[in-house]
Coordinates of C-alpha atoms and ligand atoms in Angstrom, one line a residue:
M8 CA 153.3 151.6 76.7
T9 CA 150.1 152.8 77.4
S10 CA 148.4 153.4 73.7
T11 CA 146.6 156.9 73.4
P12 CA 143.5 157.3 70.7
A13 CA 145.4 158.6 67.9
S14 CA 142.2 160.3 66.7
I15 CA 142.2 163.0 69.5
D16 CA 145.0 166.1 68.5
S17 CA 146.6 166.6 71.9
R18 CA 147.3 170.2 71.0
D19 CA 143.4 170.7 71.1
S20 CA 142.8 172.7 73.6
S21 CA 138.8 171.5 74.1
A22 CA 140.2 167.8 74.2
D23 CA 139.3 166.2 78.0
L24 CA 143.5 165.9 78.7
L25 CA 145.5 166.8 81.9
G26 CA 148.1 170.0 81.1
N27 CA 147.2 172.6 78.8
V28 CA 148.0 173.8 75.7
L29 CA 150.7 176.3 75.8
E30 CA 151.7 178.6 72.2
V31 CA 156.0 178.6 70.9
D32 CA 156.9 182.2 70.6
Q33 CA 160.5 181.6 70.1
V34 CA 163.1 178.6 69.0
I35 CA 166.8 179.3 69.2
S36 CA 169.5 177.2 67.8
E37 CA 171.5 176.1 70.4
T38 CA 174.2 174.0 68.4
S39 CA 173.9 171.9 65.6
D40 CA 171.9 169.2 66.9
A41 CA 170.1 171.1 70.2
V42 CA 167.2 173.6 70.2
T43 CA 165.7 176.4 72.8
I44 CA 162.1 176.0 72.6
R45 CA 160.0 178.8 74.5
F46 CA 156.5 178.9 75.4
S47 CA 154.4 182.1 76.3
I48 CA 152.1 182.1 79.2
P49 CA 149.0 183.1 78.9
A50 CA 148.5 185.5 82.7
D51 CA 145.7 183.5 83.5
M52 CA 148.1 180.0 83.7
A53 CA 151.3 182.6 85.0
D54 CA 150.5 180.8 88.6
D55 CA 150.2 176.8 87.5
Y56 CA 153.4 177.9 85.3
A57 CA 155.2 179.2 87.8
F58 CA 158.7 177.3 88.6
S59 CA 161.9 176.7 90.3
P60 CA 165.4 177.0 88.7
G61 CA 166.0 173.0 87.5
Q62 CA 162.2 171.9 87.7
F63 CA 161.5 170.2 84.0
L64 CA 158.2 170.2 82.0
T65 CA 156.3 167.3 80.3
L66 CA 155.0 168.0 76.7
A67 CA 153.0 165.7 74.7
I68 CA 154.8 165.1 71.6
P69 CA 152.2 164.1 68.9
S70 CA 152.7 160.7 67.4
E71 CA 150.7 159.4 64.0
R72 CA 150.5 155.8 65.6
D73 CA 150.0 156.9 69.3
G74 CA 148.1 160.4 69.0
W75 CA 150.8 161.8 71.3
V76 CA 154.0 160.4 74.1
A77 CA 154.9 162.0 76.8
R78 CA 158.2 162.9 77.2
C79 CA 159.8 165.1 80.2
Y80 CA 162.7 168.4 79.6
S81 CA 164.3 170.5 81.8
I82 CA 163.8 173.8 82.0
S83 CA 166.8 176.1 80.8
S84 CA 165.4 180.2 81.7
S85 CA 165.3 181.3 84.9
P86 CA 162.2 182.7 86.9
S87 CA 162.5 186.0 86.4
Q88 CA 163.1 185.7 82.4
A89 CA 160.0 186.1 80.6
G90 CA 158.2 182.8 78.9
L91 CA 159.1 179.2 79.5
A92 CA 162.0 177.5 78.4
V93 CA 163.3 174.1 77.1
T94 CA 166.4 173.0 75.3
V95 CA 166.2 170.1 73.9
K96 CA 168.9 167.7 72.5
R97 CA 168.9 165.0 69.2
T98 CA 169.6 161.5 70.9
A99 CA 170.0 158.8 68.1
D100 CA 167.0 157.4 68.7
G101 CA 164.8 159.7 71.0
Y102 CA 161.6 160.3 68.6
G103 CA 160.4 163.2 71.1
S104 CA 163.5 165.4 70.6
N105 CA 163.8 164.5 66.7
W106 CA 159.9 165.3 66.3
L107 CA 160.7 168.8 68.6
C108 CA 163.9 169.5 66.4
D109 CA 162.6 169.1 63.4
N110 CA 158.7 170.6 63.7
V111 CA 158.4 172.9 66.4
A112 CA 158.1 176.8 65.0
P113 CA 157.5 179.9 66.3
G114 CA 153.2 179.6 66.9
S115 CA 153.0 176.1 67.0
T116 CA 151.1 174.8 70.3
L117 CA 151.9 171.6 72.4
R118 CA 150.0 170.7 75.2
V119 CA 152.4 170.5 78.7
L120 CA 151.7 169.7 82.7
P121 CA 153.0 172.4 84.6
P122 CA 156.5 172.6 86.0
S123 CA 157.9 169.8 88.5
G124 CA 160.7 168.4 90.0
Q125 CA 162.9 168.7 92.8
F126 CA 166.6 169.4 91.0
S127 CA 166.3 173.5 92.5
P128 CA 168.5 174.9 95.3
R129 CA 166.5 176.1 99.0
S130 CA 168.1 179.9 97.7
P131 CA 169.4 181.6 94.7
E132 CA 171.3 183.4 97.1
A133 CA 173.2 179.2 98.0
D134 CA 176.7 179.1 96.6
L135 CA 177.0 175.7 94.7
L136 CA 179.3 173.5 92.5
L137 CA 177.0 172.5 89.6
C138 CA 178.1 169.5 87.3
A139 CA 176.7 169.1 83.9
A140 CA 177.5 167.1 80.8
G141 CA 175.9 167.5 77.2
S142 CA 172.2 168.1 77.6
G143 CA 172.3 167.9 81.0
V144 CA 173.4 171.1 81.3
T145 CA 169.9 172.0 80.7
P146 CA 169.0 172.7 84.4
A147 CA 172.1 173.3 85.4
M148 CA 171.5 177.0 83.1
S149 CA 168.3 177.2 84.8
I150 CA 169.8 177.2 88.1
L151 CA 173.3 178.9 87.1
R152 CA 170.7 182.0 85.8
A153 CA 168.9 182.1 88.6
V154 CA 172.2 182.4 90.8
M155 CA 173.8 184.5 89.2
E156 CA 170.7 186.8 89.2
S157 CA 170.5 186.7 92.8
I158 CA 172.9 189.1 94.7
T159 CA 175.7 186.8 96.8
G160 CA 175.1 183.4 95.2
R161 CA 178.2 181.3 93.5
V162 CA 178.7 179.0 91.2
A163 CA 181.7 176.3 90.4
F164 CA 180.5 174.9 87.4
F165 CA 182.3 172.2 86.2
Y166 CA 180.7 171.0 81.8
A167 CA 182.0 168.5 80.3
N168 CA 181.7 168.2 76.2
R169 CA 182.2 166.2 73.4
D170 CA 183.7 169.5 72.3
E171 CA 184.1 173.1 71.3
D172 CA 181.1 172.4 69.2
S173 CA 179.2 170.7 70.9
I174 CA 178.8 173.3 74.1
I175 CA 175.5 174.4 74.3
F176 CA 175.0 177.9 75.9
R177 CA 178.9 178.4 75.4
D178 CA 178.4 182.0 74.6
E179 CA 176.1 183.0 77.3
I180 CA 178.5 181.2 79.7
S181 CA 181.6 182.8 79.1
A182 CA 179.5 186.2 79.0
L183 CA 178.6 185.3 82.4
S184 CA 181.7 184.3 83.2
D185 CA 182.8 187.8 82.1
H186 CA 180.7 189.8 83.9
F187 CA 180.7 188.2 87.2
G188 CA 184.3 187.8 87.7
D189 CA 184.8 185.8 91.2
R190 CA 180.8 184.7 91.1
L191 CA 181.1 182.3 88.8
V192 CA 184.0 179.6 88.3
V193 CA 183.5 177.5 84.8
R194 CA 185.5 174.1 84.1
H195 CA 184.9 173.6 80.5
W196 CA 185.8 169.5 80.2
L197 CA 186.3 168.6 76.4
E198 CA 187.0 164.9 75.6
V199 CA 188.5 165.6 72.5
E200 CA 191.3 167.1 74.0
S201 CA 191.3 165.6 77.6
G202 CA 188.9 162.1 77.0
L203 CA 186.4 161.5 79.9
P204 CA 186.9 162.7 83.7
T205 CA 187.9 160.4 86.4
A206 CA 187.2 160.9 90.0
A207 CA 190.5 161.7 90.5
E208 CA 190.7 164.5 88.1
F209 CA 187.2 166.1 89.6
A210 CA 188.1 165.4 92.5
G211 CA 191.5 167.6 92.2
W212 CA 188.9 170.7 90.6
A213 CA 186.7 170.4 92.6
A214 CA 188.0 170.0 95.9
P215 CA 188.0 173.5 96.6
F216 CA 184.5 174.2 97.0
K217 CA 183.7 170.6 98.6
D218 CA 181.8 173.0 101.3
R219 CA 179.1 173.5 98.6
E220 CA 175.8 171.2 97.3
I221 CA 176.5 169.7 94.7
F222 CA 173.5 170.0 91.6
A223 CA 174.7 167.3 88.8
C224 CA 172.8 166.2 85.2
G225 CA 174.1 164.1 82.9
P226 CA 174.3 160.1 81.6
A227 CA 174.7 157.6 84.0
P228 CA 178.9 157.3 84.2
F229 CA 178.9 160.8 84.6
M230 CA 177.0 160.9 87.5
E231 CA 178.9 158.5 89.1
M232 CA 182.8 160.0 88.3
V233 CA 180.9 162.9 90.4
R234 CA 179.9 160.9 92.5
A235 CA 183.3 158.6 93.2
G236 CA 185.2 162.2 92.5
A237 CA 182.8 164.4 95.2
D238 CA 184.0 161.3 97.9
I239 CA 187.7 161.7 97.2
A240 CA 187.4 165.6 97.8
G241 CA 185.8 165.2 101.0
F242 CA 182.1 166.5 100.1
D243 CA 179.1 165.4 102.5
T244 CA 177.4 162.4 100.4
F245 CA 174.0 164.0 101.7
R246 CA 174.9 167.4 99.5
I247 CA 174.6 166.0 95.9
Q248 CA 171.3 166.5 94.3
T249 CA 171.5 164.7 90.9
E250 CA 168.8 164.4 88.2
E251 CA 168.7 161.9 85.6
Y252 CA 167.7 161.5 82.2
R253 CA 164.4 159.9 82.6
S254 CA 161.4 158.1 80.1
L255 CA 158.2 157.4 80.7
S256 CA 156.4 154.8 79.7
G257 CA 152.3 156.0 80.7
D258 CA 150.8 158.5 79.5
P259 CA 150.4 161.5 82.2
F260 CA 147.8 163.4 80.4
Q261 CA 145.2 160.7 80.5
P262 CA 142.4 162.7 82.5
I263 CA 141.9 160.8 85.7
A264 CA 138.4 158.8 86.6
E265 CA 135.5 160.3 88.7
I266 CA 135.5 158.6 91.6
D267 CA 131.6 156.5 92.4
E268 CA 130.2 156.9 94.9
D269 CA 130.5 152.8 95.8
S270 CA 134.1 153.5 96.3
L271 CA 133.3 156.2 98.8
S272 CA 131.7 154.6 101.3
D273 CA 134.3 152.7 102.7
A274 CA 136.8 155.3 101.5
A275 CA 139.8 156.6 104.2
L276 CA 139.9 159.9 105.3
V277 CA 143.7 162.0 104.8
E278 CA 144.4 165.7 105.8
V279 CA 146.8 167.0 103.3
N280 CA 149.0 169.6 104.1
I281 CA 150.4 171.8 101.4
D282 CA 151.9 175.0 100.4
G283 CA 150.5 176.0 104.1
D284 CA 147.1 175.0 103.8
A285 CA 145.4 171.8 105.0
H286 CA 142.5 170.0 103.2
V287 CA 140.5 166.6 104.2
L288 CA 139.5 164.7 101.7
A289 CA 138.1 161.0 101.3
W290 CA 140.3 158.6 99.7
P291 CA 139.1 155.6 98.6
T292 CA 141.1 152.9 97.4
T293 CA 140.3 152.9 93.5
H294 CA 142.3 155.8 94.0
T295 CA 145.9 157.4 94.6
L296 CA 146.6 160.1 96.3
V297 CA 147.4 162.4 93.5
D298 CA 144.4 161.6 92.1
V299 CA 141.9 162.5 94.6
M300 CA 143.9 165.9 95.1
V301 CA 143.7 166.8 91.5
L302 CA 140.4 166.0 91.2
N303 CA 139.1 168.1 94.4
G304 CA 141.2 171.3 92.4
I305 CA 144.4 171.1 94.5
D306 CA 147.5 172.6 93.0
T307 CA 149.6 168.8 93.0
P308 CA 152.6 168.9 92.6
Y309 CA 153.6 165.4 89.7
A310 CA 154.1 164.5 86.1
C311 CA 154.9 160.9 85.3
R312 CA 152.4 159.7 87.3
E313 CA 154.1 156.0 86.9
G314 CA 156.6 156.8 90.0
K315 CA 159.5 157.9 88.1
C316 CA 159.8 161.1 88.5
G317 CA 159.3 162.0 92.3
A318 CA 157.6 165.4 91.7
C319 CA 155.0 164.2 94.0
V320 CA 157.3 163.0 97.0
C321 CA 155.8 163.8 100.2
R322 CA 155.8 162.1 104.0
I323 CA 153.0 160.2 105.9
G324 CA 152.9 162.0 109.6
Q325 CA 149.9 159.4 110.6
G326 CA 148.5 156.5 109.3
E327 CA 149.5 153.6 106.5
V328 CA 149.3 153.5 102.6
A329 CA 150.7 151.0 100.3
L330 CA 153.0 151.8 97.6
G331 CA 152.8 150.4 93.5
R332 CA 156.5 151.9 92.0
T333 CA 159.1 153.3 94.2
D334 CA 162.1 153.9 91.8
A335 CA 162.2 157.6 92.0
L336 CA 162.7 156.7 96.1
E337 CA 165.2 155.8 98.2
Q338 CA 165.4 152.6 100.1
E339 CA 166.2 155.3 102.7
D340 CA 163.2 157.6 102.1
I341 CA 161.2 154.8 102.6
E342 CA 162.2 154.3 105.8
E343 CA 162.0 157.8 107.0
G344 CA 157.8 157.8 106.1
Y345 CA 158.7 158.9 102.1
V346 CA 156.2 157.8 99.6
L347 CA 155.3 158.8 96.3
G348 CA 151.7 160.1 95.7
C349 CA 151.0 158.9 92.7
Q350 CA 151.6 155.5 93.9
A351 CA 150.0 155.8 97.0
T352 CA 146.8 154.2 98.1
P353 CA 145.1 154.5 101.9
T354 CA 145.6 150.9 103.9
S355 CA 144.2 152.5 106.9
R356 CA 141.3 154.7 108.0
N357 CA 142.7 158.0 109.0
I358 CA 145.9 159.4 107.0
K359 CA 148.1 162.8 107.6
I360 CA 150.5 163.9 105.0
E361 CA 152.5 166.7 104.3
F362 CA 153.9 167.9 101.3
Ligands
FES23 S1 154.6 161.7 89.6 FE1 156.5 160.9 88.7 S2 157.4 160.3 90.9 FE2 154.9 160.4 90.6

């Protein structure tokens, strides 16, 4: 783990760190071991903290030993709701989740990176199959709320929990189901009643929805069950989006070192196309693409800066790069030219990148 100076308080808004210090305006107890933490977003940060349903936030959790540790939590609110909320469930040995559940109250402040992540439907009008286990409901709830707020989108929701009392958002899901009728079909699966769901059992329930895209979030065995069940039911495997719990070992809040003049002498030239704009930048081998974009003031998608979250995925149109870690990419992605901006350094002179 990268240690951070305990003498710096990540909640000091004047500290030279990435991200912004946000104030908590509401804490909602969802179950005996889960809370929703809602941040208020100042008007001048509204663009930075705009998000798509299913994305996540990276929080700096204060730590006496390390100064802070970085943890990612999925957003549970929908983009149309006021504020920006994450829902956090205690895990037995989870420092971050226990600290948040024990310490955060209205008026608390935390340093937060802008939203990131690719676990979002292309349109809230889509018909989807959501699958969640336990706290994996968090991004699913953001997507569910957004789709129900649309005019025509429909959701089938397979939601697995240990027992009735551990169902996060139970009352709201019930109310949505009552209100939206056929647009929302919910299957609660309780382990105390039925054991863990098998692929065949899931396939039997999911088969009528096999034309839909699947969004699944939960522990690894649950995700394997969903993939196997979707295969049995005849889903197109290219239409399964998964979000897995991620733990970070580095510190994405650390400021990026400035580029020195010497390293610019043999820098590559990169044209970055993002959000409809083209930026031509000098890209020295000493810095990653994300570093160079952030230093040039470009609104850059990133979170972990260690190759794990996939927030910075982009595609090479011309030229070549070297990659460090590629945990967030499949081999087919790499073969198709996808790279991670936070892990890419240039190995040719002229490069084009598409986000
Ligand atoms: S920022 Fe997470 S993989 Fe690049």
